[in-house]
Amino acid sequence: MSGGLSGFGTALGGLFGRRGPSRRSPAATAREGTETGGGGNSRRGAVDAEAPACSVTAGEGVTAGELVAGVHHGDIRRLVVVSTWSDRRRSGGVEIVRRLTASGLTCVLIDLTGEDHVATAMGLRPDCEGFATLAEGLSSLTDVIHRDHFTRAHVVPSAGYKIRSTDPVEQADLRLFLAAFAEAYECTVTEFDRNAVDRLPVILDEETALVVAGPPGVDVRSGDLVHALGAIGIEDLLFMESTGPSTGAGA
């Protein structure tokens, strides 16, 4: 399976004109990117005008624009987003992937929440093929990539996918799928189920930044979540305050 996934990533990456990877580290690298202003990756597109260079430290809040600037001027290409709105239709991942795409990057949002809110927000049918059918071998990688109805962003809907933390084979396949998408796109954004944060270590590595997204005051509102993350050794994260689009192009 790994050979096929690698081939998919290489082929699709060539289609997009993806340059070779230049990875460094997770949230710290994303934060450093917001400080450099005109780093070596700025050739990949104009950064959002509302995303000036700024200094952000671990646990502080960032805007979506600042996060985009960090991606452009740093080396992080994988973001995992946990959204904290009480209205589960709202998604930080949708806003981030749309802003990254608008800034000139080829991006895909991968929904691992097990729900259909992301698909609905991006104008897709709830029954379209997605990560669950991919994991079950019922769909190919290209079958599950859809176009956001409102922007040029791509999305892989959940289609009911759930991570089973005790299944090592499934975990290995999940990492391979995510690596294939990372090879194909300049940036990948994964929306993760906030009720399954104990399974986050399956997909986190030194090349991935974790973003906790929510309404103003998300850092305060996320006390229980941050405690749960700390209990499994995850402390390096960013807080993104946002209105969190629920439907349409309002990202």
Short mmCIF file of the C-alpha atoms (twelve columns), coordinates in Angstrom:
data_MODEL
# 
_entry.id   MODEL 
# 
loop_
_atom_site.group_PDB 
_atom_site.id 
_atom_site.type_symbol 
_atom_site.label_atom_id 
_atom_site.label_alt_id 
_atom_site.label_comp_id 
_atom_site.label_asym_id 
_atom_site.label_seq_id 
_atom_site.Cartn_x 
_atom_site.Cartn_y 
_atom_site.Cartn_z 
_atom_site.pdbx_PDB_model_num 
ATOM 1   C CA . MET A 1   0.000   0.000  0.000   1 
ATOM 2   C CA . SER A 2   2.766   2.448  0.881   1 
ATOM 3   C CA . GLY A 3   4.212   2.341  -2.651  1 
ATOM 4   C CA . GLY A 4   0.851   3.201  -4.175  1 
ATOM 5   C CA . LEU A 5   0.277   6.047  -1.748  1 
ATOM 6   C CA . SER A 6   3.741   7.445  -2.412  1 
ATOM 7   C CA . GLY A 7   3.092   7.261  -6.134  1 
ATOM 8   C CA . PHE A 8   -0.195  9.094  -5.697  1 
ATOM 9   C CA . GLY A 9   1.489   11.851 -3.709  1 
ATOM 10  C CA . THR A 10  4.298   12.260 -6.222  1 
ATOM 11  C CA . ALA A 11  1.965   12.311 -9.222  1 
ATOM 12  C CA . LEU A 12  -0.572  14.698 -7.752  1 
ATOM 13  C CA . GLY A 13  2.196   16.869 -6.341  1 
ATOM 14  C CA . GLY A 14  3.706   17.124 -9.825  1 
ATOM 15  C CA . LEU A 15  0.323   18.184 -11.173 1 
ATOM 16  C CA . PHE A 16  0.196   21.011 -8.637  1 
ATOM 17  C CA . GLY A 17  3.842   21.958 -9.200  1 
ATOM 18  C CA . ARG A 18  4.646   21.090 -5.595  1 
ATOM 19  C CA . ARG A 19  8.238   21.755 -4.643  1 
ATOM 20  C CA . GLY A 20  10.273  19.309 -2.605  1 
ATOM 21  C CA . PRO A 21  9.675   19.254 1.147   1 
ATOM 22  C CA . SER A 22  11.664  21.440 3.515   1 
ATOM 23  C CA . ARG A 23  10.416  20.482 6.958   1 
ATOM 24  C CA . ARG A 24  11.570  21.661 10.385  1 
ATOM 25  C CA . SER A 25  9.392   21.528 13.507  1 
ATOM 26  C CA . PRO A 26  5.800   21.943 14.734  1 
ATOM 27  C CA . ALA A 27  4.017   24.872 16.404  1 
ATOM 28  C CA . ALA A 28  7.293   26.610 17.263  1 
ATOM 29  C CA . THR A 29  8.169   26.776 13.579  1 
ATOM 30  C CA . ALA A 30  4.713   28.090 12.731  1 
ATOM 31  C CA . ARG A 31  5.168   30.790 15.353  1 
ATOM 32  C CA . GLU A 32  8.655   31.658 14.109  1 
ATOM 33  C CA . GLY A 33  7.192   32.093 10.645  1 
ATOM 34  C CA . THR A 34  4.919   34.861 11.889  1 
ATOM 35  C CA . GLU A 35  7.982   36.725 13.154  1 
ATOM 36  C CA . THR A 36  10.048  36.727 9.959   1 
ATOM 37  C CA . GLY A 37  7.760   38.800 7.752   1 
ATOM 38  C CA . GLY A 38  9.545   38.044 4.477   1 
ATOM 39  C CA . GLY A 39  10.968  34.564 4.844   1 
ATOM 40  C CA . GLY A 40  12.266  32.295 2.125   1 
ATOM 41  C CA . ASN A 41  8.851   30.767 1.366   1 
ATOM 42  C CA . SER A 42  7.141   34.060 0.512   1 
ATOM 43  C CA . ARG A 43  7.414   33.281 -3.222  1 
ATOM 44  C CA . ARG A 44  4.486   30.875 -2.855  1 
ATOM 45  C CA . GLY A 45  1.920   33.663 -2.897  1 
ATOM 46  C CA . ALA A 46  0.845   36.917 -1.358  1 
ATOM 47  C CA . VAL A 47  0.071   36.547 2.324   1 
ATOM 48  C CA . ASP A 48  -3.278  37.783 3.635   1 
ATOM 49  C CA . ALA A 49  -3.083  41.556 4.080   1 
ATOM 50  C CA . GLU A 50  -4.406  41.262 7.622   1 
ATOM 51  C CA . ALA A 51  -1.572  38.933 8.584   1 
ATOM 52  C CA . PRO A 52  1.347   41.171 9.588   1 
ATOM 53  C CA . ALA A 53  4.507   39.699 11.021  1 
ATOM 54  C CA . CYS A 54  4.137   39.221 14.750  1 
ATOM 55  C CA . SER A 55  5.698   37.428 17.669  1 
ATOM 56  C CA . VAL A 56  3.619   34.581 19.073  1 
ATOM 57  C CA . THR A 57  4.658   32.256 21.876  1 
ATOM 58  C CA . ALA A 58  3.341   28.859 22.917  1 
ATOM 59  C CA . GLY A 59  -0.226  28.940 24.144  1 
ATOM 60  C CA . GLU A 60  -0.952  32.458 22.893  1 
ATOM 61  C CA . GLY A 61  -3.774  33.340 20.541  1 
ATOM 62  C CA . VAL A 62  -3.290  33.900 16.824  1 
ATOM 63  C CA . THR A 63  -5.660  35.037 14.113  1 
ATOM 64  C CA . ALA A 64  -6.246  32.967 11.003  1 
ATOM 65  C CA . GLY A 65  -4.295  35.579 9.055   1 
ATOM 66  C CA . GLU A 66  -1.306  35.276 11.375  1 
ATOM 67  C CA . LEU A 67  -1.432  31.513 11.028  1 
ATOM 68  C CA . VAL A 68  -1.364  31.846 7.239   1 
ATOM 69  C CA . ALA A 69  1.672   34.132 7.532   1 
ATOM 70  C CA . GLY A 70  3.377   31.563 9.739   1 
ATOM 71  C CA . VAL A 71  2.834   28.843 7.134   1 
ATOM 72  C CA . HIS A 72  4.151   31.056 4.331   1 
ATOM 73  C CA . HIS A 73  7.288   32.147 6.146   1 
ATOM 74  C CA . GLY A 74  8.006   28.950 8.074   1 
ATOM 75  C CA . ASP A 75  8.456   25.297 7.193   1 
ATOM 76  C CA . ILE A 76  5.308   23.761 8.694   1 
ATOM 77  C CA . ARG A 77  3.053   22.198 6.054   1 
ATOM 78  C CA . ARG A 78  0.700   20.139 8.227   1 
ATOM 79  C CA . LEU A 79  -1.868  21.602 10.611  1 
ATOM 80  C CA . VAL A 80  -4.185  19.623 12.880  1 
ATOM 81  C CA . VAL A 81  -7.181  21.625 14.104  1 
ATOM 82  C CA . VAL A 82  -9.414  20.880 17.087  1 
ATOM 83  C CA . SER A 83  -12.499 23.139 17.088  1 
ATOM 84  C CA . THR A 84  -14.160 24.042 20.388  1 
ATOM 85  C CA . TRP A 85  -17.388 25.848 19.464  1 
ATOM 86  C CA . SER A 86  -20.497 24.606 21.247  1 
ATOM 87  C CA . ASP A 87  -22.132 24.770 17.809  1 
ATOM 88  C CA . ARG A 88  -20.396 21.800 16.187  1 
ATOM 89  C CA . ARG A 89  -21.262 23.110 12.726  1 
ATOM 90  C CA . ARG A 90  -18.480 25.662 13.139  1 
ATOM 91  C CA . SER A 91  -15.022 24.624 12.006  1 
ATOM 92  C CA . GLY A 92  -11.636 26.263 12.361  1 
ATOM 93  C CA . GLY A 93  -10.263 23.939 9.702   1 
ATOM 94  C CA . VAL A 94  -12.662 25.281 7.072   1 
ATOM 95  C CA . GLU A 95  -11.561 28.865 7.694   1 
ATOM 96  C CA . ILE A 96  -7.862  27.985 7.725   1 
ATOM 97  C CA . VAL A 97  -7.889  25.938 4.509   1 
ATOM 98  C CA . ARG A 98  -9.854  28.632 2.677   1 
ATOM 99  C CA . ARG A 99  -7.454  31.356 3.781   1 
ATOM 100 C CA . LEU A 100 -4.412  29.281 2.885   1 
ATOM 101 C CA . THR A 101 -5.886  28.569 -0.549  1 
ATOM 102 C CA . ALA A 102 -6.722  32.248 -1.086  1 
ATOM 103 C CA . SER A 103 -3.099  33.096 -0.256  1 
ATOM 104 C CA . GLY A 104 -1.877  31.005 -3.173  1 
ATOM 105 C CA . LEU A 105 -1.135  27.582 -1.680  1 
ATOM 106 C CA . THR A 106 -2.544  24.256 -2.847  1 
ATOM 107 C CA . CYS A 107 -4.358  22.957 0.236   1 
ATOM 108 C CA . VAL A 108 -6.666  20.171 1.310   1 
ATOM 109 C CA . LEU A 109 -8.850  19.856 4.395   1 
ATOM 110 C CA . ILE A 110 -9.065  16.292 5.726   1 
ATOM 111 C CA . ASP A 111 -12.033 15.729 8.024   1 
ATOM 112 C CA . LEU A 112 -11.498 13.126 10.753  1 
ATOM 113 C CA . THR A 113 -14.381 14.229 12.991  1 
ATOM 114 C CA . GLY A 114 -16.738 11.409 12.044  1 
ATOM 115 C CA . GLU A 115 -19.489 13.957 11.283  1 
ATOM 116 C CA . ASP A 116 -20.781 15.711 8.160   1 
ATOM 117 C CA . HIS A 117 -20.564 19.355 9.291   1 
ATOM 118 C CA . VAL A 118 -17.408 20.089 7.292   1 
ATOM 119 C CA . ALA A 119 -18.936 18.610 4.133   1 
ATOM 120 C CA . THR A 120 -22.055 20.720 4.642   1 
ATOM 121 C CA . ALA A 121 -20.028 23.897 5.244   1 
ATOM 122 C CA . MET A 122 -18.188 23.334 1.968   1 
ATOM 123 C CA . GLY A 123 -21.328 22.667 -0.054  1 
ATOM 124 C CA . LEU A 124 -20.959 18.889 -0.406  1 
ATOM 125 C CA . ARG A 125 -23.582 16.174 -0.134  1 
ATOM 126 C CA . PRO A 126 -23.558 14.412 3.244   1 
ATOM 127 C CA . ASP A 127 -23.368 11.039 1.465   1 
ATOM 128 C CA . CYS A 128 -20.349 11.781 -0.739  1 
ATOM 129 C CA . GLU A 129 -17.312 9.505  -0.673  1 
ATOM 130 C CA . GLY A 130 -14.787 10.379 2.000   1 
ATOM 131 C CA . PHE A 131 -12.147 9.154  4.405   1 
ATOM 132 C CA . ALA A 132 -14.262 6.295  5.746   1 
ATOM 133 C CA . THR A 133 -14.778 4.761  2.303   1 
ATOM 134 C CA . LEU A 134 -11.078 5.290  1.576   1 
ATOM 135 C CA . ALA A 135 -10.052 3.502  4.776   1 
ATOM 136 C CA . GLU A 136 -12.443 0.642  4.001   1 
ATOM 137 C CA . GLY A 137 -10.955 0.206  0.533   1 
ATOM 138 C CA . LEU A 138 -14.218 1.189  -1.172  1 
ATOM 139 C CA . SER A 139 -12.829 4.387  -2.734  1 
ATOM 140 C CA . SER A 140 -9.522  5.452  -4.222  1 
ATOM 141 C CA . LEU A 141 -7.569  8.468  -3.007  1 
ATOM 142 C CA . THR A 142 -8.677  10.537 -5.987  1 
ATOM 143 C CA . ASP A 143 -12.330 9.530  -5.466  1 
ATOM 144 C CA . VAL A 144 -12.471 11.132 -2.027  1 
ATOM 145 C CA . ILE A 145 -10.979 14.522 -2.964  1 
ATOM 146 C CA . HIS A 146 -13.721 17.093 -3.539  1 
ATOM 147 C CA . ARG A 147 -13.726 20.795 -4.379  1 
ATOM 148 C CA . ASP A 148 -15.077 23.330 -1.898  1 
ATOM 149 C CA . HIS A 149 -18.235 24.702 -3.512  1 
ATOM 150 C CA . PHE A 150 -17.275 28.264 -2.542  1 
ATOM 151 C CA . THR A 151 -13.466 28.414 -3.042  1 
ATOM 152 C CA . ARG A 152 -10.603 26.595 -4.757  1 
ATOM 153 C CA . ALA A 153 -9.787  24.584 -1.634  1 
ATOM 154 C CA . HIS A 154 -9.987  20.799 -1.718  1 
ATOM 155 C CA . VAL A 155 -11.610 18.679 0.972   1 
ATOM 156 C CA . VAL A 156 -11.731 15.021 1.972   1 
ATOM 157 C CA . PRO A 157 -14.978 14.674 3.962   1 
ATOM 158 C CA . SER A 158 -15.221 12.326 6.911   1 
ATOM 159 C CA . ALA A 159 -18.026 10.095 5.606   1 
ATOM 160 C CA . GLY A 160 -18.315 8.803  9.171   1 
ATOM 161 C CA . TYR A 161 -14.654 7.920  9.713   1 
ATOM 162 C CA . LYS A 162 -13.657 7.120  13.303  1 
ATOM 163 C CA . ILE A 163 -10.132 6.454  14.558  1 
ATOM 164 C CA . ARG A 164 -9.842  3.231  16.548  1 
ATOM 165 C CA . SER A 165 -6.852  3.942  18.754  1 
ATOM 166 C CA . THR A 166 -6.160  0.277  19.507  1 
ATOM 167 C CA . ASP A 167 -5.901  -0.886 15.901  1 
ATOM 168 C CA . PRO A 168 -2.212  -0.626 14.865  1 
ATOM 169 C CA . VAL A 169 -2.926  -1.591 11.250  1 
ATOM 170 C CA . GLU A 170 -5.543  1.129  10.899  1 
ATOM 171 C CA . GLN A 171 -3.203  3.630  12.553  1 
ATOM 172 C CA . ALA A 172 -0.428  2.776  10.115  1 
ATOM 173 C CA . ASP A 173 -2.787  3.138  7.147   1 
ATOM 174 C CA . LEU A 174 -4.032  6.470  8.489   1 
ATOM 175 C CA . ARG A 175 -0.489  7.820  8.715   1 
ATOM 176 C CA . LEU A 176 0.247   6.611  5.185   1 
ATOM 177 C CA . PHE A 177 -2.867  8.289  3.779   1 
ATOM 178 C CA . LEU A 178 -2.029  11.572 5.511   1 
ATOM 179 C CA . ALA A 179 1.564   11.374 4.264   1 
ATOM 180 C CA . ALA A 180 0.307   10.887 0.707   1 
ATOM 181 C CA . PHE A 181 -1.854  14.004 0.921   1 
ATOM 182 C CA . ALA A 182 1.072   15.926 2.434   1 
ATOM 183 C CA . GLU A 183 3.201   14.888 -0.534  1 
ATOM 184 C CA . ALA A 184 0.551   16.085 -2.982  1 
ATOM 185 C CA . TYR A 185 -0.346  19.449 -1.449  1 
ATOM 186 C CA . GLU A 186 1.693   22.398 -0.247  1 
ATOM 187 C CA . CYS A 187 -0.278  22.352 3.001   1 
ATOM 188 C CA . THR A 188 -2.712  19.927 4.619   1 
ATOM 189 C CA . VAL A 189 -5.240  20.824 7.309   1 
ATOM 190 C CA . THR A 190 -6.802  18.019 9.349   1 
ATOM 191 C CA . GLU A 191 -9.974  18.718 11.337  1 
ATOM 192 C CA . PHE A 192 -9.873  16.361 14.331  1 
ATOM 193 C CA . ASP A 193 -12.627 15.090 16.617  1 
ATOM 194 C CA . ARG A 194 -12.400 17.009 19.899  1 
ATOM 195 C CA . ASN A 195 -13.942 14.034 21.703  1 
ATOM 196 C CA . ALA A 196 -11.056 11.804 20.629  1 
ATOM 197 C CA . VAL A 197 -8.021  13.872 21.622  1 
ATOM 198 C CA . ASP A 198 -6.506  10.812 23.304  1 
ATOM 199 C CA . ARG A 199 -5.909  9.548  19.753  1 
ATOM 200 C CA . LEU A 200 -4.111  12.682 18.547  1 
ATOM 201 C CA . PRO A 201 -0.622  11.186 19.057  1 
ATOM 202 C CA . VAL A 202 -1.425  8.800  16.191  1 
ATOM 203 C CA . ILE A 203 -1.127  11.660 13.673  1 
ATOM 204 C CA . LEU A 204 1.061   14.234 15.439  1 
ATOM 205 C CA . ASP A 205 4.783   14.420 14.719  1 
ATOM 206 C CA . GLU A 206 7.588   16.971 14.598  1 
ATOM 207 C CA . GLU A 207 6.319   18.251 11.244  1 
ATOM 208 C CA . THR A 208 2.778   19.002 12.430  1 
ATOM 209 C CA . ALA A 209 1.393   22.010 14.312  1 
ATOM 210 C CA . LEU A 210 -1.666  21.617 16.567  1 
ATOM 211 C CA . VAL A 211 -4.219  24.453 16.535  1 
ATOM 212 C CA . VAL A 212 -7.098  24.768 19.002  1 
ATOM 213 C CA . ALA A 213 -9.730  26.945 17.301  1 
ATOM 214 C CA . GLY A 214 -12.767 28.592 18.828  1 
ATOM 215 C CA . PRO A 215 -14.578 31.827 19.663  1 
ATOM 216 C CA . PRO A 216 -12.857 34.791 21.346  1 
ATOM 217 C CA . GLY A 217 -11.316 33.619 24.599  1 
ATOM 218 C CA . VAL A 218 -10.712 30.133 23.201  1 
ATOM 219 C CA . ASP A 219 -7.641  29.728 25.421  1 
ATOM 220 C CA . VAL A 220 -9.798  30.282 28.515  1 
ATOM 221 C CA . ARG A 221 -12.759 28.265 27.242  1 
ATOM 222 C CA . SER A 222 -10.565 25.271 26.406  1 
ATOM 223 C CA . GLY A 223 -9.400  24.502 29.947  1 
ATOM 224 C CA . ASP A 224 -10.674 20.922 30.013  1 
ATOM 225 C CA . LEU A 225 -9.334  20.259 26.518  1 
ATOM 226 C CA . VAL A 226 -5.898  21.662 27.345  1 
ATOM 227 C CA . HIS A 227 -5.835  19.558 30.513  1 
ATOM 228 C CA . ALA A 228 -6.701  16.453 28.488  1 
ATOM 229 C CA . LEU A 229 -3.955  17.261 25.987  1 
ATOM 230 C CA . GLY A 230 -1.433  17.826 28.763  1 
ATOM 231 C CA . ALA A 231 -2.347  14.474 30.287  1 
ATOM 232 C CA . ILE A 232 -1.103  12.734 27.141  1 
ATOM 233 C CA . GLY A 233 1.992   14.909 26.852  1 
ATOM 234 C CA . ILE A 234 0.765   17.469 24.300  1 
ATOM 235 C CA . GLU A 235 1.624   21.004 25.390  1 
ATOM 236 C CA . ASP A 236 2.908   22.724 22.237  1 
ATOM 237 C CA . LEU A 237 -0.157  24.243 20.600  1 
ATOM 238 C CA . LEU A 238 -1.635  27.445 19.236  1 
ATOM 239 C CA . PHE A 239 -5.012  29.038 20.010  1 
ATOM 240 C CA . MET A 240 -6.852  30.553 17.045  1 
ATOM 241 C CA . GLU A 241 -9.727  32.917 17.766  1 
ATOM 242 C CA . SER A 242 -12.326 33.013 15.018  1 
ATOM 243 C CA . THR A 243 -15.983 33.418 14.186  1 
ATOM 244 C CA . GLY A 244 -15.734 29.908 12.715  1 
ATOM 245 C CA . PRO A 245 -17.696 29.594 9.446   1 
ATOM 246 C CA . SER A 246 -20.596 27.170 9.610   1 
ATOM 247 C CA . THR A 247 -21.845 27.286 6.021   1 
ATOM 248 C CA . GLY A 248 -21.021 29.180 2.875   1 
ATOM 249 C CA . ALA A 249 -17.859 31.079 2.023   1 
ATOM 250 C CA . GLY A 250 -17.754 33.241 5.115   1 
ATOM 251 C CA . ALA A 251 -14.228 32.289 6.100   1 
# 
